[in-house]
Amino acid sequence: MIDVCLLGTGGMMPLPYRALTSLMLRYNGSSILVDCGEATQISVRRRGWSFNPIDVILITHFHADHISGLPGMLLAMGNADRTEPVTIVGPQGIEHVVRSLLVIAPRLPFELKFIELDKSKEEEILELVGLRVKAFKVNHNMLCYGYAFELDRAGKFDAEAAKSLGLPVQYWSKLQNGETVEFEGKEFTSDMVMGPARKGLKITYTTDTRPTDKIVEEATGADIFICEGMYGDGDAESEEKARDKKHMTMQEAAEIAVKAQPKEMWLTHYSPSMIKPEQYADAIKAIFPRTIVSKDRRMTELKFEEK
């Protein structure tokens, strides 16, 4: 089970009614925060979630609306009695940028660890708090990454197959966990008692980018595809702005979703000039019906499919 909360849906600057785009995932007692613009901690408080379990912070890129809230967030975590190390992941230069920001928050009660993504690679895969996380390059006016989160699900345990092997019950759990077992001179592997892998869970998050084939690839099979919809009009002027500033219109996001076919697409990262993003919902759903024009602190709980 993964809790998913889109803490804010705004781009460029926080507004009285719209926080900056940020995502929080909760899994197995840990939290992952993706991007941290100014005042992100206010949305965490309004959601009623805690700062203490944030073990990992992922940064997409170094524009202020995605990272300038980090000093305040780290201080809030310290005030929540956080003492365990925190891992921060981001583009090349992430440690230098964060250390510079922390001039105003020099004393934290926990260690910061950094994972700097290799800019020579189009994608990197990390294992973080039990999730497989893929960082992949997108197309913005500076180095920027999207992130895909996956939780695998093993196949179903076949008790009858285990019995037929003559293996005592006390060894079954090891096979279920993927271990190899030796008993009476024989070797037993998990594939002897486990069915084929079942569908897991996947969340894909992209903001500040033009449409790319890579985004389509990473959004394919996602339970939730979170994508920027900076402009909603879909007219020539909005398309020109999106191209010039390396952003995306809602229509372009929907066209990606048509190709990728996620279970749902959540739009986010709206322009400050867009007062009511929901006014475009009907037009966007006509392209991709499973679109949600998100509001701040939209949340869901993802669970494995039952069969």
CSV table of N, CA and C in Angstrom, one decimal, residues 49-172:
chain,number,residue,atom,x,y,z
A,49,TRP,N,-0.1,15.3,8.0
A,49,TRP,CA,0.9,14.3,8.0
A,49,TRP,C,2.1,14.8,8.8
A,50,SER,N,3.0,13.9,9.1
A,50,SER,CA,4.2,14.3,10.0
A,50,SER,C,5.4,14.6,9.1
A,51,PHE,N,6.3,15.4,9.6
A,51,PHE,CA,7.6,15.7,8.9
A,51,PHE,C,8.6,14.6,9.3
A,52,ASN,N,8.5,14.0,10.5
A,52,ASN,CA,9.5,13.1,11.0
A,52,ASN,C,9.9,12.0,10.1
A,53,PRO,N,8.9,11.3,9.4
A,53,PRO,CA,9.2,10.1,8.6
A,53,PRO,C,9.8,10.4,7.3
A,54,ILE,N,10.1,11.7,6.9
A,54,ILE,CA,10.6,11.9,5.6
A,54,ILE,C,12.0,11.5,5.5
A,55,ASP,N,12.2,10.3,4.9
A,55,ASP,CA,13.6,9.8,4.8
A,55,ASP,C,14.3,10.2,3.5
A,56,VAL,N,13.5,10.5,2.5
A,56,VAL,CA,14.1,10.9,1.2
A,56,VAL,C,13.4,12.1,0.6
A,57,ILE,N,14.3,13.0,0.0
A,57,ILE,CA,13.7,14.1,-0.7
A,57,ILE,C,14.3,14.1,-2.1
A,58,LEU,N,13.5,14.1,-3.1
A,58,LEU,CA,13.9,14.1,-4.5
A,58,LEU,C,13.6,15.5,-5.1
A,59,ILE,N,14.6,16.0,-5.8
A,59,ILE,CA,14.4,17.3,-6.5
A,59,ILE,C,14.5,17.1,-8.0
A,60,THR,N,13.5,17.7,-8.7
A,60,THR,CA,13.5,17.6,-10.2
A,60,THR,C,14.5,18.5,-10.8
A,61,HIS,N,14.6,19.7,-10.3
A,61,HIS,CA,15.6,20.7,-10.9
A,61,HIS,C,15.7,21.9,-10.0
A,62,PHE,N,16.5,22.8,-10.4
A,62,PHE,CA,16.9,23.9,-9.4
A,62,PHE,C,16.2,25.2,-9.6
A,63,HIS,N,15.0,25.2,-10.2
A,63,HIS,CA,14.3,26.4,-10.2
A,63,HIS,C,13.6,26.6,-8.8
A,64,ALA,N,13.5,27.9,-8.4
A,64,ALA,CA,13.1,28.2,-7.1
A,64,ALA,C,11.8,27.6,-6.6
A,65,ASP,N,10.8,27.5,-7.5
A,65,ASP,CA,9.5,27.0,-7.1
A,65,ASP,C,9.6,25.5,-6.8
A,66,HIS,N,10.7,24.9,-7.0
A,66,HIS,CA,10.9,23.4,-6.8
A,66,HIS,C,11.8,23.1,-5.6
A,67,ILE,N,12.6,24.1,-5.2
A,67,ILE,CA,13.6,23.8,-4.1
A,67,ILE,C,13.8,24.9,-3.1
A,68,SER,N,13.2,26.1,-3.2
A,68,SER,CA,13.5,27.1,-2.3
A,68,SER,C,12.9,26.9,-0.9
A,69,GLY,N,11.9,26.0,-0.8
A,69,GLY,CA,11.4,25.7,0.5
A,69,GLY,C,12.1,24.7,1.4
A,70,LEU,N,13.3,24.2,0.8
A,70,LEU,CA,14.0,23.1,1.5
A,70,LEU,C,14.6,23.5,2.9
A,71,PRO,N,15.2,24.7,3.0
A,71,PRO,CA,15.6,25.1,4.4
A,71,PRO,C,14.5,25.0,5.4
A,72,GLY,N,13.4,25.6,5.1
A,72,GLY,CA,12.2,25.5,6.1
A,72,GLY,C,11.8,24.1,6.3
A,73,MET,N,11.7,23.3,5.3
A,73,MET,CA,11.3,21.9,5.5
A,73,MET,C,12.2,21.2,6.4
A,74,LEU,N,13.6,21.3,6.1
A,74,LEU,CA,14.5,20.6,6.9
A,74,LEU,C,14.5,21.1,8.4
A,75,LEU,N,14.3,22.4,8.6
A,75,LEU,CA,14.1,22.9,10.0
A,75,LEU,C,12.9,22.3,10.6
A,76,ALA,N,11.8,22.2,9.9
A,76,ALA,CA,10.6,21.6,10.4
A,76,ALA,C,10.8,20.2,10.8
A,77,MET,N,11.6,19.4,10.0
A,77,MET,CA,11.9,18.0,10.3
A,77,MET,C,12.7,17.9,11.6
A,78,GLY,N,13.6,18.9,11.7
A,78,GLY,CA,14.4,18.9,13.0
A,78,GLY,C,13.6,19.2,14.2
A,79,ASN,N,12.7,20.1,14.0
A,79,ASN,CA,11.8,20.5,15.1
A,79,ASN,C,10.8,19.3,15.5
A,80,ALA,N,10.6,18.4,14.5
A,80,ALA,CA,9.8,17.2,14.7
A,80,ALA,C,10.6,16.1,15.3
A,81,ASP,N,11.8,16.4,15.9
A,81,ASP,CA,12.7,15.4,16.5
A,81,ASP,C,13.3,14.4,15.6
A,82,ARG,N,13.4,14.8,14.3
A,82,ARG,CA,14.1,13.9,13.4
A,82,ARG,C,15.6,13.8,13.8
A,83,THR,N,16.1,12.6,13.9
A,83,THR,CA,17.6,12.5,14.1
A,83,THR,C,18.3,11.5,13.1
A,84,GLU,N,17.5,10.7,12.4
A,84,GLU,CA,18.1,9.8,11.5
A,84,GLU,C,18.5,10.5,10.2
A,85,PRO,N,19.5,10.0,9.5
A,85,PRO,CA,19.9,10.7,8.2
A,85,PRO,C,18.8,10.9,7.2
A,86,VAL,N,18.9,11.9,6.4
A,86,VAL,CA,18.0,12.2,5.3
A,86,VAL,C,18.7,12.1,4.0
A,87,THR,N,18.2,11.4,3.0
A,87,THR,CA,18.9,11.3,1.7
A,87,THR,C,18.2,12.3,0.8
A,88,ILE,N,19.0,13.1,0.1
A,88,ILE,CA,18.5,14.1,-0.9
A,88,ILE,C,19.1,13.7,-2.3
A,89,VAL,N,18.2,13.5,-3.2
A,89,VAL,CA,18.5,13.1,-4.6
A,89,VAL,C,18.2,14.2,-5.5
A,90,GLY,N,19.1,14.5,-6.5
A,90,GLY,CA,18.8,15.5,-7.5
A,90,GLY,C,19.8,15.6,-8.6
A,91,PRO,N,19.7,16.6,-9.5
A,91,PRO,CA,20.6,16.7,-10.6
A,91,PRO,C,22.1,17.0,-10.1
A,92,GLN,N,23.0,16.9,-11.0
A,92,GLN,CA,24.4,17.2,-10.7
A,92,GLN,C,24.5,18.6,-10.0
A,93,GLY,N,25.2,18.7,-8.9
A,93,GLY,CA,25.3,19.9,-8.2
A,93,GLY,C,24.4,20.0,-7.0
A,94,ILE,N,23.6,18.9,-6.7
A,94,ILE,CA,22.6,19.0,-5.7
A,94,ILE,C,23.2,19.3,-4.3
A,95,GLU,N,24.3,18.7,-4.0
A,95,GLU,CA,24.9,19.0,-2.7
A,95,GLU,C,25.3,20.4,-2.5
A,96,HIS,N,26.0,21.0,-3.6
A,96,HIS,CA,26.4,22.4,-3.5
A,96,HIS,C,25.2,23.3,-3.4
A,97,VAL,N,24.1,23.1,-4.1
A,97,VAL,CA,23.0,23.9,-4.1
A,97,VAL,C,22.3,23.9,-2.7
A,98,VAL,N,22.1,22.7,-2.1
A,98,VAL,CA,21.5,22.5,-0.8
A,98,VAL,C,22.4,23.1,0.3
A,99,ARG,N,23.7,22.9,0.2
A,99,ARG,CA,24.5,23.4,1.2
A,99,ARG,C,24.5,25.0,1.2
A,100,SER,N,24.4,25.5,0.0
A,100,SER,CA,24.3,27.0,-0.1
A,100,SER,C,23.0,27.5,0.5
A,101,LEU,N,21.9,26.8,0.3
A,101,LEU,CA,20.6,27.2,0.9
A,101,LEU,C,20.6,27.1,2.4
A,102,LEU,N,21.4,26.2,2.9
A,102,LEU,CA,21.4,25.9,4.3
A,102,LEU,C,22.3,26.9,5.1
A,103,VAL,N,22.8,27.9,4.5
A,103,VAL,CA,23.4,29.0,5.2
A,103,VAL,C,22.5,29.6,6.2
A,104,ILE,N,21.2,29.6,5.9
A,104,ILE,CA,20.2,30.1,6.8
A,104,ILE,C,19.6,29.1,7.8
A,105,ALA,N,20.1,27.8,7.6
A,105,ALA,CA,19.7,26.8,8.6
A,105,ALA,C,20.9,25.8,8.8
A,106,PRO,N,21.9,26.4,9.5
A,106,PRO,CA,23.2,25.7,9.5
A,106,PRO,C,23.2,24.5,10.5
A,107,ARG,N,22.3,24.4,11.5
A,107,ARG,CA,22.4,23.4,12.5
A,107,ARG,C,21.2,22.5,12.4
A,108,LEU,N,21.4,21.3,11.9
A,108,LEU,CA,20.3,20.3,11.8
A,108,LEU,C,20.7,19.2,12.7
A,109,PRO,N,19.7,18.6,13.3
A,109,PRO,CA,20.0,17.4,14.2
A,109,PRO,C,20.1,16.1,13.5
A,110,PHE,N,20.3,16.1,12.2
A,110,PHE,CA,20.4,14.9,11.5
A,110,PHE,C,21.4,15.1,10.3
A,111,GLU,N,22.0,14.0,9.9
A,111,GLU,CA,22.9,14.0,8.8
A,111,GLU,C,22.2,14.1,7.4
A,112,LEU,N,22.8,14.8,6.5
A,112,LEU,CA,22.3,14.8,5.1
A,112,LEU,C,23.2,14.0,4.3
A,113,LYS,N,22.6,13.1,3.5
A,113,LYS,CA,23.3,12.3,2.5
A,113,LYS,C,22.8,12.7,1.1
A,114,PHE,N,23.7,12.7,0.2
A,114,PHE,CA,23.3,13.2,-1.2
A,114,PHE,C,23.6,12.1,-2.2
A,115,ILE,N,22.7,12.0,-3.1
A,115,ILE,CA,22.8,11.2,-4.3
A,115,ILE,C,22.7,12.1,-5.5
A,116,GLU,N,23.8,12.3,-6.2
A,116,GLU,CA,23.8,13.2,-7.4
A,116,GLU,C,23.7,12.4,-8.6
A,117,LEU,N,22.6,12.7,-9.4
A,117,LEU,CA,22.3,12.0,-10.6
A,117,LEU,C,23.4,12.3,-11.7
A,118,ASP,N,23.8,11.3,-12.5
A,118,ASP,CA,24.8,11.4,-13.5
A,118,ASP,C,24.2,12.1,-14.7
A,119,LYS,N,24.6,13.3,-15.1
A,119,LYS,CA,24.0,14.0,-16.2
A,119,LYS,C,24.3,13.3,-17.5
A,120,SER,N,25.3,12.4,-17.6
A,120,SER,CA,25.7,11.7,-18.8
A,120,SER,C,24.7,10.6,-19.1
A,121,LYS,N,23.9,10.3,-18.1
A,121,LYS,CA,22.9,9.1,-18.3
A,121,LYS,C,21.5,9.7,-18.5
A,122,GLU,N,20.8,9.0,-19.4
A,122,GLU,CA,19.4,9.4,-19.6
A,122,GLU,C,18.5,9.0,-18.5
A,123,GLU,N,18.8,8.0,-17.7
A,123,GLU,CA,18.0,7.5,-16.6
A,123,GLU,C,18.9,6.8,-15.6
A,124,GLU,N,18.5,6.7,-14.4
A,124,GLU,CA,19.1,6.0,-13.3
A,124,GLU,C,18.1,5.4,-12.5
A,125,ILE,N,18.4,4.2,-11.9
A,125,ILE,CA,17.4,3.4,-11.1
A,125,ILE,C,18.0,3.3,-9.7
A,126,LEU,N,17.2,3.7,-8.7
A,126,LEU,CA,17.6,3.7,-7.3
A,126,LEU,C,16.7,2.8,-6.5
A,127,GLU,N,17.1,2.2,-5.4
A,127,GLU,CA,16.3,1.6,-4.5
A,127,GLU,C,16.2,2.4,-3.2
A,128,LEU,N,15.0,3.0,-2.9
A,128,LEU,CA,14.8,3.9,-1.8
A,128,LEU,C,13.6,3.5,-1.0
A,129,VAL,N,13.8,3.3,0.3
A,129,VAL,CA,12.7,2.9,1.2
A,129,VAL,C,11.8,1.8,0.7
A,130,GLY,N,12.4,0.8,0.0
A,130,GLY,CA,11.6,-0.3,-0.4
A,130,GLY,C,11.0,-0.1,-1.8
A,131,LEU,N,11.1,1.0,-2.4
A,131,LEU,CA,10.6,1.3,-3.7
A,131,LEU,C,11.7,1.4,-4.7
A,132,ARG,N,11.4,0.9,-6.0
A,132,ARG,CA,12.3,1.2,-7.1
A,132,ARG,C,12.0,2.5,-7.7
A,133,VAL,N,13.0,3.4,-7.7
A,133,VAL,CA,12.7,4.7,-8.2
A,133,VAL,C,13.6,5.0,-9.5
A,134,LYS,N,13.0,5.3,-10.6
A,134,LYS,CA,13.7,5.7,-11.8
A,134,LYS,C,13.7,7.2,-12.0
A,135,ALA,N,14.9,7.8,-12.1
A,135,ALA,CA,15.0,9.2,-12.5
A,135,ALA,C,15.3,9.2,-13.9
A,136,PHE,N,14.5,10.0,-14.7
A,136,PHE,CA,14.7,10.1,-16.1
A,136,PHE,C,14.7,11.5,-16.6
A,137,LYS,N,15.5,11.8,-17.6
A,137,LYS,CA,15.6,13.2,-18.0
A,137,LYS,C,14.4,13.6,-18.8
A,138,VAL,N,13.9,14.9,-18.6
A,138,VAL,CA,12.9,15.4,-19.4
A,138,VAL,C,13.4,16.6,-20.2
A,139,ASN,N,12.5,17.4,-20.8
A,139,ASN,CA,13.0,18.5,-21.7
A,139,ASN,C,12.5,19.8,-21.2
A,140,HIS,N,13.3,20.4,-20.3
A,140,HIS,CA,13.1,21.8,-19.8
A,140,HIS,C,14.2,22.7,-20.2
A,141,ASN,N,14.2,23.9,-19.8
A,141,ASN,CA,15.3,24.9,-20.2
A,141,ASN,C,16.5,24.8,-19.2
A,142,MET,N,16.5,23.8,-18.4
A,142,MET,CA,17.7,23.4,-17.6
A,142,MET,C,17.5,21.9,-17.3
A,143,LEU,N,18.6,21.3,-16.8
A,143,LEU,CA,18.6,19.9,-16.5
A,143,LEU,C,17.5,19.6,-15.5
A,144,CYS,N,16.6,18.7,-15.9
A,144,CYS,CA,15.4,18.4,-15.1
A,144,CYS,C,15.0,16.9,-15.3
A,145,TYR,N,14.5,16.3,-14.2
A,145,TYR,CA,14.2,14.9,-14.2
A,145,TYR,C,12.7,14.7,-13.8
A,146,GLY,N,12.2,13.6,-14.4
A,146,GLY,CA,10.9,13.1,-13.9
A,146,GLY,C,11.3,11.9,-13.0
A,147,TYR,N,10.3,11.4,-12.2
A,147,TYR,CA,10.5,10.2,-11.4
A,147,TYR,C,9.4,9.2,-11.5
A,148,ALA,N,9.7,8.0,-11.6
A,148,ALA,CA,8.8,6.9,-11.6
A,148,ALA,C,9.0,6.0,-10.4
A,149,PHE,N,8.0,5.7,-9.7
A,149,PHE,CA,8.1,4.9,-8.5
A,149,PHE,C,7.4,3.5,-8.7
A,150,GLU,N,8.0,2.4,-8.4
A,150,GLU,CA,7.4,1.1,-8.6
A,150,GLU,C,7.6,0.2,-7.4
A,151,LEU,N,6.5,-0.5,-7.1
A,151,LEU,CA,6.5,-1.5,-6.0
A,151,LEU,C,6.1,-2.8,-6.6
A,152,ASP,N,7.0,-3.7,-6.7
A,152,ASP,CA,6.8,-5.0,-7.3
A,152,ASP,C,5.9,-5.9,-6.4
A,153,ARG,N,5.3,-6.9,-7.0
A,153,ARG,CA,4.5,-7.9,-6.2
A,153,ARG,C,4.9,-9.3,-6.7
A,154,ALA,N,5.3,-10.1,-5.8
A,154,ALA,CA,5.7,-11.4,-6.1
A,154,ALA,C,4.5,-12.2,-6.5
A,155,GLY,N,4.8,-13.4,-7.2
A,155,GLY,CA,3.7,-14.3,-7.5
A,155,GLY,C,3.1,-15.0,-6.3
A,156,LYS,N,2.0,-15.7,-6.5
A,156,LYS,CA,1.3,-16.3,-5.4
A,156,LYS,C,2.0,-17.6,-5.0
A,157,PHE,N,2.1,-17.8,-3.7
A,157,PHE,CA,2.8,-19.0,-3.2
A,157,PHE,C,1.9,-20.2,-3.4
A,158,ASP,N,2.5,-21.3,-3.9
A,158,ASP,CA,1.8,-22.5,-4.2
A,158,ASP,C,2.1,-23.6,-3.2
A,159,ALA,N,1.2,-23.7,-2.2
A,159,ALA,CA,1.5,-24.6,-1.1
A,159,ALA,C,1.5,-26.0,-1.5
A,160,GLU,N,0.7,-26.4,-2.5
A,160,GLU,CA,0.7,-27.8,-3.0
A,160,GLU,C,2.0,-28.1,-3.6
A,161,ALA,N,2.6,-27.2,-4.4
A,161,ALA,CA,3.9,-27.4,-5.0
A,161,ALA,C,5.0,-27.6,-3.9
A,162,ALA,N,4.9,-26.8,-2.8
A,162,ALA,CA,5.9,-26.9,-1.7
A,162,ALA,C,5.8,-28.3,-1.1
A,163,LYS,N,4.5,-28.7,-0.9
A,163,LYS,CA,4.3,-30.1,-0.3
A,163,LYS,C,4.9,-31.2,-1.1
A,164,SER,N,4.7,-31.0,-2.4
A,164,SER,CA,5.1,-32.1,-3.4
A,164,SER,C,6.7,-32.2,-3.4
A,165,LEU,N,7.3,-31.1,-3.0
A,165,LEU,CA,8.8,-31.2,-3.0
A,165,LEU,C,9.3,-31.9,-1.8
A,166,GLY,N,8.4,-32.1,-0.8
A,166,GLY,CA,8.9,-32.8,0.5
A,166,GLY,C,9.7,-31.9,1.4
A,167,LEU,N,9.5,-30.6,1.2
A,167,LEU,CA,10.3,-29.6,2.0
A,167,LEU,C,9.5,-29.3,3.3
A,168,PRO,N,10.1,-29.3,4.4
A,168,PRO,CA,9.4,-29.0,5.7
A,168,PRO,C,8.9,-27.6,5.7
A,169,VAL,N,7.8,-27.4,6.4
A,169,VAL,CA,7.1,-26.1,6.4
A,169,VAL,C,8.0,-24.9,6.8
A,170,GLN,N,8.9,-25.2,7.7
A,170,GLN,CA,9.7,-24.1,8.3
A,170,GLN,C,10.6,-23.4,7.2
A,171,TYR,N,10.8,-24.1,6.1
A,171,TYR,CA,11.6,-23.5,5.0
A,171,TYR,C,10.8,-22.7,4.0
A,172,TRP,N,9.4,-22.8,4.1
A,172,TRP,CA,8.6,-22.2,3.0
A,172,TRP,C,8.8,-20.7,3.0
